[in-house]
Amino acid sequence: MRIGIIGAGQLGRMLALAGYPLALQFRFLDSTADSPGAQVAPIVLGPFDDAASLRKLAGDVDLVTYEFENVPVAALHEVAATRPCFPPVDALRVSQDRLLEKELFGRLGIPTPPFRAVDSLADLRAAVAAIGLPCVLKTRRLGYDGRGQRYLRRHADVAAAWDALGGVPLILEGFVSFDREVSIVGARSTRGETRAYPIVANTHREGILRVTVAPVRDARLQRAAEGHLQRLLDHFDYAGVLTIEFFVAGGRLVANEMAPRVHNSGHWTIEGAATSQFENHLRAILGLPLGDTRPVGHAAMVNFIGTMPDRSQLLALPGVHYHDYGKSPRPGRKLGHCTVVAATAAARDAALRKVLRRVGP
Ligand code: AMP
């Protein structure tokens, strides 16, 4: 069985690495020859929206999945017409537009910040009046890791935010004064079986995930997050891994966004859970029984952003697992991560402090 993965970044590479023990083979489609996936499987070189490249990938595999959220929906529809393609194209379509995503959350009873579509400066002024300050202006499409966002604190910020982002479809959201950010990663198989990992706590810096701590033990939040996840999975008749990111404010979950793919906040599952998110994604799209999602201890994951730390120093710490994606350094770029797993939360927290001292600011 050969699986085509659109996108050969680190997520694709970790999917392939999880698939080899299951006797799976892989082909990637990516526009960059030296992308992380190319180190572990052959790559079809070409843009994600190029019909000929997509045909070439699809023609060479039994099933197609994607690790990259900005694949054009029309191109993926073409692939799906010739090969089974999971997660469903409709989940990708909705996740590409923050307005459609929040409208769907609303229909499924998943709480969100207040939001309004913004297509003009007049819309923006009306939305600020309706939602109130502070608030966040975001591009509806192609925003990730905090890109394409402006915070509005005073009325004087409105014109500058419009000048910075205006001209493309936008969404204004109320600013959520959150206590923390959590996410839930779960899988649904083509047979309808679902499993969820425990919710995890995420810390971002400049909009980029920096640290994930797993698990968060809060039975009430876990139940709520699993309910929201299940409704989304069922809505899309989903197959694969799906992630929802939430703010926790006043003890309540408020959904920020979803990702129809394996997720950075699930990397800890490679060493910290009975079955990794990558293996469960593959099991899910192949209709195999899903693996146990229970944590095997207490884990923390630290992203390496912009520069790689000293490998020997980190590996000298007990319980640390090191992942280098083989990418060239660039400010703000995710180059690798490490995960520490310990028997208790206190031991994990102590180890995390040591890791953070070595990884640096
Ligand atoms: P996003 O690109 O939507 O994932 O946003 C990146 C980060 O910006 C989030 O993880 C939050 O830390 C912050 N953020 C985004 N939207 C809001 C909001 N409505 N209220 C408060 N913080 C936000």
Short mmCIF file of C-alpha atoms and ligand atoms in Angstrom, two decimals:
data_model
loop_
_atom_site.label_atom_id
_atom_site.label_comp_id
_atom_site.label_asym_id
_atom_site.label_seq_id
_atom_site.Cartn_x
_atom_site.Cartn_y
_atom_site.Cartn_z
CA MET A 1 0.00 0.00 0.00
CA ARG A 2 1.45 3.34 -1.07
CA ILE A 3 0.26 6.64 0.38
CA GLY A 4 0.68 10.03 -1.30
CA ILE A 5 1.23 12.96 1.02
CA ILE A 6 0.68 16.49 -0.28
CA GLY A 7 3.37 18.51 1.46
CA ALA A 8 6.76 17.16 2.50
CA GLY A 9 7.32 19.23 5.63
CA GLN A 10 8.06 17.81 9.07
CA LEU A 11 4.47 16.64 9.50
CA GLY A 12 4.74 14.58 6.33
CA ARG A 13 8.09 13.21 7.40
CA MET A 14 6.74 12.13 10.80
CA LEU A 15 3.74 10.51 9.07
CA ALA A 16 6.05 8.46 6.86
CA LEU A 17 8.28 7.48 9.77
CA ALA A 18 5.19 6.24 11.65
CA GLY A 19 3.99 4.31 8.59
CA TYR A 20 7.01 2.16 7.82
CA PRO A 21 6.34 -0.35 10.64
CA LEU A 22 2.82 -0.74 9.19
CA ALA A 23 4.39 -1.82 5.86
CA LEU A 24 3.31 1.39 4.13
CA GLN A 25 5.22 3.20 1.43
CA PHE A 26 5.10 6.92 0.72
CA ARG A 27 5.39 9.50 -2.05
CA PHE A 28 5.39 13.24 -1.37
CA LEU A 29 4.36 16.21 -3.47
CA ASP A 30 6.25 19.38 -2.65
CA SER A 31 7.74 22.32 -4.52
CA THR A 32 11.03 22.13 -2.60
CA ALA A 33 13.47 19.31 -3.29
CA ASP A 34 15.26 19.48 0.07
CA SER A 35 12.12 19.48 2.26
CA PRO A 36 12.12 17.24 5.38
CA GLY A 37 10.02 14.50 3.76
CA ALA A 38 12.49 14.10 0.91
CA GLN A 39 14.95 12.56 3.40
CA VAL A 40 12.64 9.58 3.95
CA ALA A 41 10.62 9.00 0.73
CA PRO A 42 10.63 9.90 -2.98
CA ILE A 43 9.21 13.27 -3.85
CA VAL A 44 7.21 14.49 -6.85
CA LEU A 45 8.51 18.02 -7.39
CA GLY A 46 5.82 20.54 -8.23
CA PRO A 47 3.44 23.19 -6.91
CA PHE A 48 0.41 22.07 -4.85
CA ASP A 49 -1.99 23.58 -7.36
CA ASP A 50 -0.40 22.12 -10.48
CA ALA A 51 -2.81 19.62 -12.03
CA ALA A 52 -0.03 17.64 -13.76
CA SER A 53 2.00 17.23 -10.53
CA LEU A 54 -1.09 16.19 -8.57
CA ARG A 55 -2.01 13.68 -11.29
CA LYS A 56 1.51 12.30 -11.16
CA LEU A 57 1.33 11.85 -7.39
CA ALA A 58 -2.17 10.32 -7.49
CA GLY A 59 -1.19 7.99 -10.34
CA ASP A 60 1.63 6.57 -8.27
CA VAL A 61 -0.25 5.85 -5.00
CA ASP A 62 -3.33 4.04 -3.62
CA LEU A 63 -4.57 6.80 -1.32
CA VAL A 64 -3.85 10.50 -0.81
CA THR A 65 -3.62 12.59 2.36
CA TYR A 66 -2.20 16.05 3.07
CA GLU A 67 -0.10 17.66 5.75
CA PHE A 68 -0.40 21.20 4.45
CA GLU A 69 -3.51 23.30 4.90
CA ASN A 70 -3.17 25.64 1.95
CA VAL A 71 -3.69 23.05 -0.79
CA PRO A 72 -6.19 24.62 -3.22
CA VAL A 73 -9.58 22.94 -2.74
CA ALA A 74 -10.22 22.67 -6.50
CA ALA A 75 -6.92 20.82 -6.97
CA LEU A 76 -7.75 18.43 -4.12
CA HIS A 77 -11.19 17.75 -5.61
CA GLU A 78 -9.46 16.60 -8.79
CA VAL A 79 -7.26 14.23 -6.80
CA ALA A 80 -10.27 12.95 -4.84
CA ALA A 81 -11.99 12.09 -8.13
CA THR A 82 -9.26 9.57 -8.94
CA ARG A 83 -8.06 8.28 -5.56
CA PRO A 84 -9.50 8.04 -2.03
CA CYS A 85 -8.44 11.29 -0.33
CA PHE A 86 -8.61 11.91 3.43
CA PRO A 87 -9.31 14.02 5.46
CA PRO A 88 -12.42 15.08 3.47
CA VAL A 89 -11.94 18.01 1.10
CA ASP A 90 -14.82 19.86 2.78
CA ALA A 91 -12.97 19.93 6.12
CA LEU A 92 -10.00 21.52 4.34
CA ARG A 93 -12.28 24.05 2.60
CA VAL A 94 -13.83 25.18 5.89
CA SER A 95 -10.50 25.29 7.75
CA GLN A 96 -9.05 27.58 5.08
CA ASP A 97 -11.49 30.36 5.91
CA ARG A 98 -11.73 31.64 9.48
CA LEU A 99 -15.24 32.98 8.84
CA LEU A 100 -16.65 29.67 7.52
CA GLU A 101 -14.89 27.88 10.38
CA LYS A 102 -16.40 30.07 13.09
CA GLU A 103 -19.86 29.96 11.46
CA LEU A 104 -19.69 26.14 11.47
CA PHE A 105 -18.53 26.11 15.10
CA GLY A 106 -21.58 28.24 15.91
CA ARG A 107 -23.96 25.85 14.09
CA LEU A 108 -22.46 22.89 15.96
CA GLY A 109 -22.76 24.59 19.36
CA ILE A 110 -19.00 25.12 19.76
CA PRO A 111 -18.45 28.47 21.53
CA THR A 112 -16.30 31.09 19.74
CA PRO A 113 -15.31 34.70 20.41
CA PRO A 114 -17.81 37.18 18.93
CA PHE A 115 -16.90 37.76 15.27
CA ARG A 116 -17.91 39.76 12.17
CA ALA A 117 -16.89 39.58 8.52
CA VAL A 118 -15.01 42.71 7.41
CA ASP A 119 -14.65 43.74 3.75
CA SER A 120 -14.31 47.52 4.03
CA LEU A 121 -13.19 50.22 6.46
CA ALA A 122 -16.86 50.98 7.12
CA ASP A 123 -17.45 47.28 7.98
CA LEU A 124 -14.46 47.41 10.32
CA ARG A 125 -15.76 50.48 12.15
CA ALA A 126 -19.21 48.87 12.49
CA ALA A 127 -17.68 45.58 13.69
CA VAL A 128 -15.51 47.37 16.29
CA ALA A 129 -18.62 49.21 17.53
CA ALA A 130 -20.53 45.90 17.78
CA ILE A 131 -17.79 43.75 19.31
CA GLY A 132 -15.97 46.39 21.36
CA LEU A 133 -12.29 46.88 22.15
CA PRO A 134 -9.87 45.17 22.46
CA CYS A 135 -10.32 42.98 19.41
CA VAL A 136 -8.27 41.16 16.77
CA LEU A 137 -8.43 41.74 13.01
CA LYS A 138 -7.36 38.71 10.97
CA THR A 139 -7.22 37.75 7.32
CA ARG A 140 -9.89 35.12 6.64
CA ARG A 141 -7.52 33.02 4.56
CA LEU A 142 -3.84 32.04 4.56
CA GLY A 143 -3.13 33.18 8.11
CA TYR A 144 -1.22 30.90 10.42
CA ASP A 145 1.17 31.12 13.34
CA GLY A 146 -0.13 34.61 14.10
CA ARG A 147 0.55 35.96 10.59
CA GLY A 148 -2.01 38.31 9.07
CA GLN A 149 -3.28 39.62 12.43
CA ARG A 150 -3.52 43.03 14.08
CA TYR A 151 -4.62 43.75 17.64
CA LEU A 152 -6.88 46.76 18.10
CA ARG A 153 -6.69 48.31 21.55
CA ARG A 154 -7.89 51.86 20.86
CA HIS A 155 -10.14 53.43 18.25
CA ALA A 156 -6.99 55.10 16.88
CA ASP A 157 -5.72 51.62 15.88
CA VAL A 158 -8.59 51.01 13.45
CA ALA A 159 -7.24 52.89 10.42
CA ALA A 160 -3.70 51.46 10.81
CA ALA A 161 -5.05 47.90 11.08
CA TRP A 162 -7.13 48.47 7.95
CA ASP A 163 -4.10 49.89 6.10
CA ALA A 164 -2.02 46.86 7.13
CA LEU A 165 -4.53 44.13 6.25
CA GLY A 166 -7.32 45.68 4.13
CA GLY A 167 -7.91 44.60 0.54
CA VAL A 168 -8.51 40.92 1.30
CA PRO A 169 -11.50 39.38 3.14
CA LEU A 170 -11.06 39.86 6.90
CA ILE A 171 -12.69 38.81 10.15
CA LEU A 172 -12.83 40.83 13.36
CA GLU A 173 -12.88 38.79 16.57
CA GLY A 174 -13.36 39.85 20.16
CA PHE A 175 -10.12 39.61 22.15
CA VAL A 176 -10.35 36.68 24.54
CA SER A 177 -8.66 37.39 27.84
CA PHE A 178 -7.71 33.76 28.28
CA ASP A 179 -6.22 31.96 31.27
CA ARG A 180 -4.53 29.49 28.99
CA GLU A 181 -4.65 27.89 25.56
CA VAL A 182 -5.41 24.19 25.10
CA SER A 183 -5.98 21.91 22.16
CA ILE A 184 -7.51 18.54 21.52
CA VAL A 185 -6.23 16.11 18.90
CA GLY A 186 -8.43 13.18 17.91
CA ALA A 187 -8.91 10.68 15.14
CA ARG A 188 -11.90 9.20 13.33
CA SER A 189 -11.47 6.23 11.04
CA THR A 190 -13.21 5.50 7.74
CA ARG A 191 -15.22 2.98 9.80
CA GLY A 192 -16.46 5.73 12.15
CA GLU A 193 -14.38 4.72 15.17
CA THR A 194 -13.16 7.77 17.12
CA ARG A 195 -10.52 8.32 19.78
CA ALA A 196 -9.34 11.52 21.42
CA TYR A 197 -6.07 12.34 23.14
CA PRO A 198 -6.13 14.21 26.43
CA ILE A 199 -6.27 17.99 26.10
CA VAL A 200 -2.89 19.70 26.29
CA ALA A 201 -1.77 23.19 27.31
CA ASN A 202 -0.01 25.30 24.68
CA THR A 203 2.20 28.36 25.10
CA HIS A 204 2.76 30.59 22.08
CA ARG A 205 5.31 33.28 21.48
CA GLU A 206 4.77 35.81 18.70
CA GLY A 207 1.89 33.62 17.54
CA ILE A 208 4.07 30.49 17.16
CA LEU A 209 3.62 27.43 19.37
CA ARG A 210 6.57 27.15 21.72
CA VAL A 211 5.68 24.62 24.44
CA THR A 212 3.00 21.93 24.83
CA VAL A 213 2.40 20.30 28.20
CA ALA A 214 0.46 17.02 28.29
CA PRO A 215 -1.88 15.93 29.66
CA VAL A 216 -4.06 18.63 31.20
CA ARG A 217 -6.07 16.72 33.76
CA ASP A 218 -9.44 18.46 33.88
CA ALA A 219 -12.34 16.05 33.47
CA ARG A 220 -14.90 18.80 32.77
CA LEU A 221 -12.84 20.52 30.05
CA GLN A 222 -11.88 17.13 28.57
CA ARG A 223 -15.55 16.13 28.28
CA ALA A 224 -16.45 19.45 26.68
CA ALA A 225 -13.52 19.31 24.22
CA GLU A 226 -14.31 15.72 23.25
CA GLY A 227 -17.95 16.65 22.64
CA HIS A 228 -16.94 19.52 20.34
CA LEU A 229 -14.44 17.28 18.52
CA GLN A 230 -16.98 14.50 18.04
CA ARG A 231 -19.54 16.87 16.54
CA LEU A 232 -16.99 18.21 14.05
CA LEU A 233 -15.78 14.72 13.13
CA ASP A 234 -19.31 13.48 12.55
CA HIS A 235 -20.31 16.63 10.64
CA PHE A 236 -17.59 16.02 8.03
CA ASP A 237 -17.92 12.20 8.08
CA TYR A 238 -14.25 12.66 8.82
CA ALA A 239 -11.33 10.27 8.42
CA GLY A 240 -7.90 11.13 9.84
CA VAL A 241 -6.65 13.31 12.66
CA LEU A 242 -8.40 16.59 13.47
CA THR A 243 -7.24 19.25 15.94
CA ILE A 244 -9.18 22.03 17.65
CA GLU A 245 -7.40 24.88 19.43
CA PHE A 246 -9.24 26.58 22.29
CA PHE A 247 -8.82 29.42 24.71
CA VAL A 248 -9.79 28.66 28.30
CA ALA A 249 -11.51 31.74 29.73
CA GLY A 250 -13.45 31.75 32.99
CA GLY A 251 -13.29 27.95 33.06
CA ARG A 252 -14.95 27.68 29.61
CA LEU A 253 -13.61 26.55 26.26
CA VAL A 254 -13.74 29.12 23.46
CA ALA A 255 -12.71 27.71 20.07
CA ASN A 256 -10.05 29.56 18.09
CA GLU A 257 -9.51 27.30 15.09
CA MET A 258 -9.36 23.78 13.75
CA ALA A 259 -6.74 21.98 11.66
CA PRO A 260 -7.75 19.00 9.49
CA ARG A 261 -4.40 17.29 9.94
CA VAL A 262 -1.82 16.09 12.41
CA HIS A 263 -0.79 19.03 14.57
CA ASN A 264 2.25 20.49 16.29
CA SER A 265 0.46 20.27 19.66
CA GLY A 266 0.27 16.48 19.10
CA HIS A 267 4.00 15.88 18.61
CA TRP A 268 4.32 14.78 22.24
CA THR A 269 2.27 11.68 21.38
CA ILE A 270 5.26 10.11 19.55
CA GLU A 271 6.93 9.24 22.85
CA GLY A 272 4.26 10.37 25.34
CA ALA A 273 1.20 8.35 24.29
CA ALA A 274 0.50 4.68 23.62
CA THR A 275 -0.05 5.45 19.91
CA SER A 276 1.21 8.58 18.16
CA GLN A 277 -1.07 10.99 16.30
CA PHE A 278 0.87 10.11 13.14
CA GLU A 279 0.20 6.39 13.43
CA ASN A 280 -3.45 7.04 14.31
CA HIS A 281 -3.85 9.30 11.28
CA LEU A 282 -2.62 6.49 9.05
CA ARG A 283 -4.75 3.88 10.82
CA ALA A 284 -7.77 6.18 10.49
CA ILE A 285 -7.45 6.81 6.73
CA LEU A 286 -6.78 3.11 6.08
CA GLY A 287 -9.80 1.96 8.11
CA LEU A 288 -7.60 0.07 10.58
CA PRO A 289 -8.50 -0.15 14.27
CA LEU A 290 -7.37 3.03 16.04
CA GLY A 291 -4.62 2.83 18.66
CA ASP A 292 -4.82 3.64 22.35
CA THR A 293 -4.58 7.41 22.91
CA ARG A 294 -3.71 7.24 26.60
CA PRO A 295 -0.58 9.08 27.78
CA VAL A 296 2.23 6.87 29.03
CA GLY A 297 3.40 9.46 31.56
CA HIS A 298 3.66 13.23 31.73
CA ALA A 299 5.13 14.91 28.68
CA ALA A 300 6.25 18.31 27.46
CA MET A 301 7.22 19.30 23.92
CA VAL A 302 9.45 22.26 23.12
CA ASN A 303 9.72 23.61 19.56
CA PHE A 304 13.07 24.73 18.19
CA ILE A 305 12.31 27.97 16.37
CA GLY A 306 14.86 29.82 14.23
CA THR A 307 17.95 28.05 15.60
CA MET A 308 18.76 24.51 16.73
CA PRO A 309 20.01 23.93 20.29
CA ASP A 310 23.07 21.87 21.17
CA ARG A 311 22.02 18.25 20.66
CA SER A 312 24.46 16.70 23.13
CA GLN A 313 23.36 19.00 25.95
CA LEU A 314 19.71 18.04 25.46
CA LEU A 315 20.35 14.32 25.04
CA ALA A 316 22.31 14.36 28.29
CA LEU A 317 19.01 15.01 30.10
CA PRO A 318 17.09 11.84 31.03
CA GLY A 319 13.76 11.32 29.25
CA VAL A 320 14.51 13.76 26.42
CA HIS A 321 13.76 12.78 22.79
CA TYR A 322 15.24 14.92 20.05
CA HIS A 323 13.79 15.64 16.58
CA ASP A 324 15.72 17.57 13.93
CA TYR A 325 13.67 18.17 10.78
CA GLY A 326 16.80 18.83 8.68
CA LYS A 327 15.69 22.33 7.64
CA SER A 328 17.96 25.31 7.09
CA PRO A 329 17.68 27.89 9.89
CA ARG A 330 15.58 31.00 9.35
CA PRO A 331 14.03 33.36 11.94
CA GLY A 332 10.57 32.17 13.00
CA ARG A 333 10.97 28.77 11.27
CA LYS A 334 10.14 25.52 13.10
CA LEU A 335 13.35 23.50 12.74
CA GLY A 336 12.78 20.68 15.22
CA HIS A 337 11.41 19.85 18.64
CA CYS A 338 12.14 17.78 21.70
CA THR A 339 9.82 15.90 23.99
CA VAL A 340 10.47 15.03 27.60
CA VAL A 341 8.49 12.24 29.23
CA ALA A 342 8.53 11.66 33.01
CA ALA A 343 6.66 9.52 35.52
CA THR A 344 5.10 12.43 37.40
CA ALA A 345 3.97 15.95 36.55
CA ALA A 346 6.52 17.38 39.01
CA ALA A 347 9.40 15.45 37.40
CA ARG A 348 8.19 16.56 33.95
CA ASP A 349 8.05 20.21 35.05
CA ALA A 350 11.58 20.02 36.48
CA ALA A 351 12.88 18.43 33.27
CA LEU A 352 11.06 21.03 31.15
CA ARG A 353 12.77 23.85 33.07
CA LYS A 354 16.15 22.26 32.29
CA VAL A 355 15.25 21.83 28.62
CA LEU A 356 14.13 25.46 28.33
CA ARG A 357 17.42 26.67 29.86
CA ARG A 358 19.30 24.74 27.16
CA VAL A 359 17.01 25.66 24.27
CA GLY A 360 17.31 29.35 25.13
CA PRO A 361 14.94 32.24 24.48
P1 AMP B 1 -4.15 32.00 15.30
O1 AMP B 1 -3.29 32.35 14.11
O2 AMP B 1 -5.60 32.33 15.14
O3 AMP B 1 -3.91 30.61 15.79
O4 AMP B 1 -3.63 32.94 16.49
C1 AMP B 1 -2.34 32.82 17.01
C2 AMP B 1 -2.34 33.23 18.47
O5 AMP B 1 -2.81 34.58 18.62
C3 AMP B 1 -3.29 32.41 19.33
O6 AMP B 1 -2.72 31.19 19.72
C4 AMP B 1 -3.51 33.35 20.50
O7 AMP B 1 -2.41 33.32 21.38
C5 AMP B 1 -3.59 34.70 19.81
N1 AMP B 1 -5.00 35.02 19.46
C6 AMP B 1 -5.61 34.73 18.30
N2 AMP B 1 -6.91 35.12 18.33
C7 AMP B 1 -7.13 35.66 19.53
C8 AMP B 1 -8.28 36.22 20.19
N3 AMP B 1 -9.48 36.34 19.57
N4 AMP B 1 -8.14 36.66 21.47
C9 AMP B 1 -6.95 36.58 22.10
N5 AMP B 1 -5.82 36.05 21.54
C10 AMP B 1 -5.90 35.60 20.28
#
